[in-house]
Amino acid sequence: MSGSAEDERLRVQQLRALRRRWLRDQELSPREPVLPPRQLGTVAAFWERFLQPGGLWRQQVHKAYQSGRFVVLRVLLPAWAITYYVKYHLQKSPHGVVTTNPRIFPGDRILETGEIMPPLKEDPHGHH
């Protein structure tokens, strides 16, 4: 029986050595991984240069985006909401700020010009 236990112990020792070697082989050296150089197209190369961290254009685009976002969220939307509320909820007339001009009938005086509206012409067809 001592022979099979010795064989088992030797087999376990060899498996441990193989596992250690396999784990050591999985570690990357400083020069790995070796990748082929990237071939970028014209548009991809432009965006690669354009979006490099710290680039002037990237900073300008970011500033424009931040200021536009501020204007929309902090100025335009609140102004629109206030205008909507005032126009449709605070005004006493039924249609808010929307008003119509007064009706003018024949013989009435137009306030802006002082003219008097002439009478309507008679309809010669007599359909009425």
C-alpha positions in Angstrom: 0.0 0.0 0.0 2.9 2.3 0.5 3.6 2.3 -3.2 0.2 3.7 -4.2 0.4 6.5 -1.6 3.9 7.4 -2.9 2.5 7.5 -6.4 -0.4 9.7 -5.3 1.9 12.1 -3.4 4.2 12.4 -6.5 1.2 13.0 -8.8 -0.1 15.7 -6.5 3.4 17.3 -6.3 3.6 17.3 -10.1 0.1 18.8 -10.5 1.0 21.6 -8.0 4.2 22.4 -9.9 2.3 22.5 -13.2 -0.3 24.8 -11.7 2.4 27.1 -10.4 4.0 27.2 -13.8 0.7 27.9 -15.5 -0.1 30.7 -13.1 3.4 32.2 -13.7 2.8 32.0 -17.4 -0.4 34.0 -17.1 1.5 37.1 -15.8 2.1 39.7 -18.4 5.6 41.1 -19.0 6.0 44.9 -19.3 6.1 44.7 -23.1 2.9 42.7 -23.4 0.3 42.7 -24.9 1.8 43.2 -28.3 -1.0 44.8 -30.5 -0.8 45.8 -34.1 -0.8 49.5 -34.8 -4.3 51.0 -35.2 -5.1 52.1 -38.7 -7.6 55.0 -38.3 -9.6 56.5 -41.1 -9.7 60.2 -41.8 -12.7 60.9 -39.7 -11.6 58.7 -36.8 -8.1 60.3 -36.8 -9.7 63.7 -36.7 -11.9 62.8 -33.7 -8.9 61.1 -32.0 -6.9 64.3 -32.2 -9.9 66.5 -31.4 -10.9 64.7 -28.3 -7.5 64.4 -26.7 -7.6 65.4 -23.0 -6.5 69.0 -22.5 -7.0 70.1 -26.1 -8.1 73.7 -26.7 -11.0 72.7 -28.9 -12.3 70.2 -26.4 -12.2 72.9 -23.7 -14.0 75.4 -25.9 -16.7 72.8 -26.8 -17.1 72.0 -23.1 -17.5 75.7 -22.1 -20.0 76.2 -24.9 -22.0 73.2 -23.8 -21.9 74.2 -20.1 -23.0 77.8 -20.9 -25.8 76.6 -23.2 -27.0 74.2 -20.6 -27.1 76.9 -18.0 -29.0 79.3 -20.3 -31.6 76.7 -21.2 -32.1 75.3 -17.7 -31.8 78.4 -15.6 -33.1 81.2 -18.0 -35.3 80.0 -20.9 -37.3 77.2 -19.2 -38.2 79.3 -16.1 -39.0 82.3 -18.3 -41.3 80.1 -20.4 -43.0 78.6 -17.4 -43.6 82.0 -15.8 -44.9 83.5 -19.1 -47.2 80.5 -19.5 -48.6 80.8 -16.0 -49.1 84.6 -16.2 -50.7 84.4 -19.6 -53.1 81.5 -19.0 -53.7 81.5 -15.2 -53.5 85.0 -13.8 -55.4 87.0 -16.4 -59.0 87.7 -15.7 -60.2 87.6 -19.3 -61.2 84.1 -20.6 -58.4 83.8 -23.1 -55.6 85.3 -21.1 -53.6 88.1 -22.7 -55.1 87.5 -26.1 -57.5 90.3 -26.9 -59.5 91.3 -30.0 -60.1 94.7 -31.5 -63.5 96.2 -30.8 -66.1 95.8 -33.5 -66.6 98.7 -35.9 -70.1 99.2 -37.4 -71.1 101.6 -40.3 -71.3 105.1 -38.9 -68.8 104.5 -36.1 -65.8 106.8 -35.7 -62.3 105.1 -35.9 -60.3 106.4 -32.9 -56.9 106.2 -34.5 -57.7 108.1 -37.7 -60.9 110.0 -36.8 -62.6 108.7 -39.9 -66.3 107.7 -39.9 -67.0 104.2 -41.3 -69.1 104.6 -44.5 -72.3 102.6 -44.8 -72.2 99.2 -46.4 -73.1 98.8 -50.1 -76.4 97.2 -50.9 -76.2 93.7 -52.3 -77.7 93.9 -55.8 -78.3 90.1 -56.0 -81.0 90.1 -53.3 -80.4 86.6 -52.0 -81.3 87.6 -48.5 
